[in-house]
Amino acid sequence: MTRRLPRIPGTIALLFLLIFFSTSAASEYTIPGKGPDVKAFVPAAFLIMEQAKGDLNKDGIPDVVLVLKNKAEDRKNMDTEEIHRLLVIIFGVQGGGYTLSASSGKAILCKTCGGVYGDPFASVKIVRGTVVIDHYGGSRQRWGYTHRWRFQEGGWFLIGHTSRAEDTGNGASEVTDTNLVTGGRTVEKNHPSGKARTTRSKVPVKPLTALSDFTFVY
C-alpha cells in the first residue's frame, strides 16, 4: 500500500522557501565581527578584487581595506547590475587578528556599470589615513569619481569628492574637487583648443555623509 505524504498548504510552503533562501543568502553575505586573518572577512560567495593596507585609526597597527566581488558576476548571461560588490574595512588588533570596522554594498560600482569602457572600479588606496576609492567609465564621454573616506567620531564619513568629465574625441575635460569638511572647491576646465582654466570657490558645508548611509549615484 502506498502512503501519501501530507499536503503542505501553499502559504506554509512559500514561508518555508522564503526562510530557506533568506538564510542561505545571509550565510553567503555574513561578515564576522572579528577574525584571525583577512580571509576570515571574505564571505563564501565572494573573492578579493583588491586590498590596501595602512593605519586608519591612528593606533600604529596596520589596518586593511578590501574590495570584494561576488563570484556570480563572472558567470555568463548574468545581470551584474543586480550583483553587489562589497567594501570591507577591518582594523588590526594588537597581538594579531582583525576586527570589523565597517562594510558597505553600495560604495563600489558593479562590473558592467562602466558602460562601453568596461569594469569601472579602478583602485582602492590608503592615503594619509583615509580610504580613497576611484572609479572610471563611459565611452567617448568618459567620467570618473573619487571618494575619500575618513574614520572619525567612531564612524566612517565622506570627507572629499572628485568628479571628472572628459570628451576623448576633442580633449575637453572638467575636474571638480570638493573638500566636504571645509567647503573648498576647485574646478579645472580644459578647452579643446588646449586652453586651461582653474577656479576656486566655497560651497556650503553640510553634515558629512556616513558610509552606512551612502549610495553611489553617478
CSV table of C-alpha atoms in Angstrom, one decimal, residues 90-218:
chain,number,residue,atom,x,y,z
A,90,ILE,CA,39.0,45.9,9.2
A,91,PHE,CA,41.2,47.2,12.0
A,92,GLY,CA,44.3,45.4,13.1
A,93,VAL,CA,44.4,44.2,16.7
A,94,GLN,CA,47.4,44.2,19.0
A,95,GLY,CA,48.9,40.7,19.0
A,96,GLY,CA,47.2,39.7,15.8
A,97,GLY,CA,43.9,39.3,14.0
A,98,TYR,CA,41.4,41.9,13.0
A,99,THR,CA,38.0,43.4,13.9
A,100,LEU,CA,35.4,44.6,11.5
A,101,SER,CA,35.1,48.4,11.4
A,102,ALA,CA,32.6,48.8,8.5
A,103,SER,CA,31.2,47.3,5.4
A,104,SER,CA,29.0,48.5,2.5
A,105,GLY,CA,27.3,47.0,-0.5
A,106,LYS,CA,26.7,50.5,-2.0
A,107,ALA,CA,30.1,52.1,-2.3
A,108,ILE,CA,31.6,50.0,-5.2
A,109,LEU,CA,30.0,50.0,-8.7
A,110,CYS,CA,29.0,46.8,-10.4
A,111,LYS,CA,31.1,45.1,-13.1
A,112,THR,CA,29.0,46.5,-16.1
A,113,CYS,CA,28.3,49.9,-14.6
A,114,GLY,CA,31.2,51.4,-16.5
A,115,GLY,CA,29.3,51.2,-19.9
A,116,VAL,CA,31.3,50.6,-23.0
A,117,TYR,CA,34.6,51.3,-21.1
A,118,GLY,CA,34.0,48.2,-19.1
A,119,ASP,CA,34.5,47.5,-15.3
A,120,PRO,CA,34.5,50.9,-13.7
A,121,PHE,CA,36.4,50.0,-10.5
A,122,ALA,CA,39.9,51.5,-10.8
A,123,SER,CA,41.5,51.3,-7.4
A,124,VAL,CA,41.4,51.5,-3.6
A,125,LYS,CA,44.2,53.1,-1.6
A,126,ILE,CA,45.0,54.3,1.8
A,127,VAL,CA,46.3,57.9,1.6
A,128,ARG,CA,47.3,59.9,4.7
A,129,GLY,CA,45.0,57.8,6.9
A,130,THR,CA,42.0,57.9,4.5
A,131,VAL,CA,40.4,55.4,2.2
A,132,VAL,CA,40.4,56.6,-1.4
A,133,ILE,CA,38.3,54.8,-4.0
A,134,ASP,CA,38.5,55.5,-7.7
A,135,HIS,CA,36.0,54.7,-10.5
A,136,TYR,CA,36.2,55.4,-14.2
A,137,GLY,CA,33.9,54.6,-17.1
A,138,GLY,CA,31.9,55.8,-20.1
A,139,SER,CA,32.6,55.6,-23.9
A,140,ARG,CA,33.7,58.7,-25.8
A,141,GLN,CA,32.2,60.8,-23.0
A,142,ARG,CA,34.3,59.5,-20.0
A,143,TRP,CA,33.5,60.0,-16.4
A,144,GLY,CA,35.4,59.4,-13.2
A,145,TYR,CA,34.7,59.6,-9.4
A,146,THR,CA,37.0,59.6,-6.4
A,147,HIS,CA,35.6,59.3,-2.9
A,148,ARG,CA,37.7,59.9,0.2
A,149,TRP,CA,36.6,58.3,3.5
A,150,ARG,CA,37.9,59.0,7.0
A,151,PHE,CA,37.4,57.3,10.3
A,152,GLN,CA,36.3,59.9,12.9
A,153,GLU,CA,33.9,60.1,15.8
A,154,GLY,CA,33.6,56.3,15.8
A,155,GLY,CA,32.4,56.0,12.2
A,156,TRP,CA,33.3,56.4,8.6
A,157,PHE,CA,32.4,59.7,6.8
A,158,LEU,CA,32.8,61.0,3.3
A,159,ILE,CA,35.2,64.0,3.5
A,160,GLY,CA,36.1,64.5,-0.1
A,161,HIS,CA,34.7,64.0,-3.6
A,162,THR,CA,36.2,64.5,-7.1
A,163,SER,CA,34.3,64.2,-10.3
A,164,ARG,CA,35.7,64.1,-13.8
A,165,ALA,CA,34.2,64.5,-17.2
A,166,GLU,CA,36.2,64.1,-20.4
A,167,ASP,CA,35.4,64.1,-24.1
A,168,THR,CA,38.0,61.8,-25.6
A,169,GLY,CA,37.1,63.0,-29.1
A,170,ASN,CA,38.2,66.6,-28.7
A,171,GLY,CA,40.2,66.6,-25.5
A,172,ALA,CA,37.8,68.8,-23.5
A,173,SER,CA,37.7,67.9,-19.8
A,174,GLU,CA,36.5,69.2,-16.4
A,175,VAL,CA,37.6,68.1,-13.0
A,176,THR,CA,35.7,69.3,-9.8
A,177,ASP,CA,37.3,68.6,-6.5
A,178,THR,CA,35.4,69.3,-3.3
A,179,ASN,CA,36.6,69.2,0.3
A,180,LEU,CA,33.4,68.4,2.2
A,181,VAL,CA,34.9,69.3,5.5
A,182,THR,CA,36.0,72.9,4.6
A,183,GLY,CA,33.7,73.6,1.7
A,184,GLY,CA,36.7,74.4,-0.6
A,185,ARG,CA,36.1,73.6,-4.3
A,186,THR,CA,38.4,73.7,-7.2
A,187,VAL,CA,37.3,73.4,-10.8
A,188,GLU,CA,39.8,72.7,-13.6
A,189,LYS,CA,38.5,73.1,-17.2
A,190,ASN,CA,40.4,72.2,-20.3
A,191,HIS,CA,39.1,73.6,-23.7
A,192,PRO,CA,39.5,71.6,-26.9
A,193,SER,CA,41.9,74.3,-28.0
A,194,GLY,CA,44.2,73.4,-25.2
A,195,LYS,CA,43.4,76.4,-23.0
A,196,ALA,CA,43.1,75.6,-19.3
A,197,ARG,CA,41.2,77.5,-16.6
A,198,THR,CA,41.1,76.9,-12.8
A,199,THR,CA,38.6,78.5,-10.5
A,200,ARG,CA,38.3,78.2,-6.7
A,201,SER,CA,35.2,78.8,-4.6
A,202,LYS,CA,33.4,77.9,-1.4
A,203,VAL,CA,30.3,75.8,-1.2
A,204,PRO,CA,28.0,75.4,1.9
A,205,VAL,CA,29.3,72.9,4.4
A,206,LYS,CA,26.8,70.2,5.1
A,207,PRO,CA,26.7,67.3,7.6
A,208,LEU,CA,29.1,64.6,6.4
A,209,THR,CA,27.6,61.5,4.8
A,210,ALA,CA,28.2,58.3,6.8
A,211,LEU,CA,29.3,55.2,4.9
A,212,SER,CA,26.3,53.4,6.3
A,213,ASP,CA,24.0,55.9,4.6
A,214,PHE,CA,25.9,56.2,1.3
A,215,THR,CA,24.7,55.1,-2.0
A,216,PHE,CA,26.9,55.6,-5.1
A,217,VAL,CA,24.9,57.7,-7.6
A,218,TYR,CA,26.6,58.5,-10.9
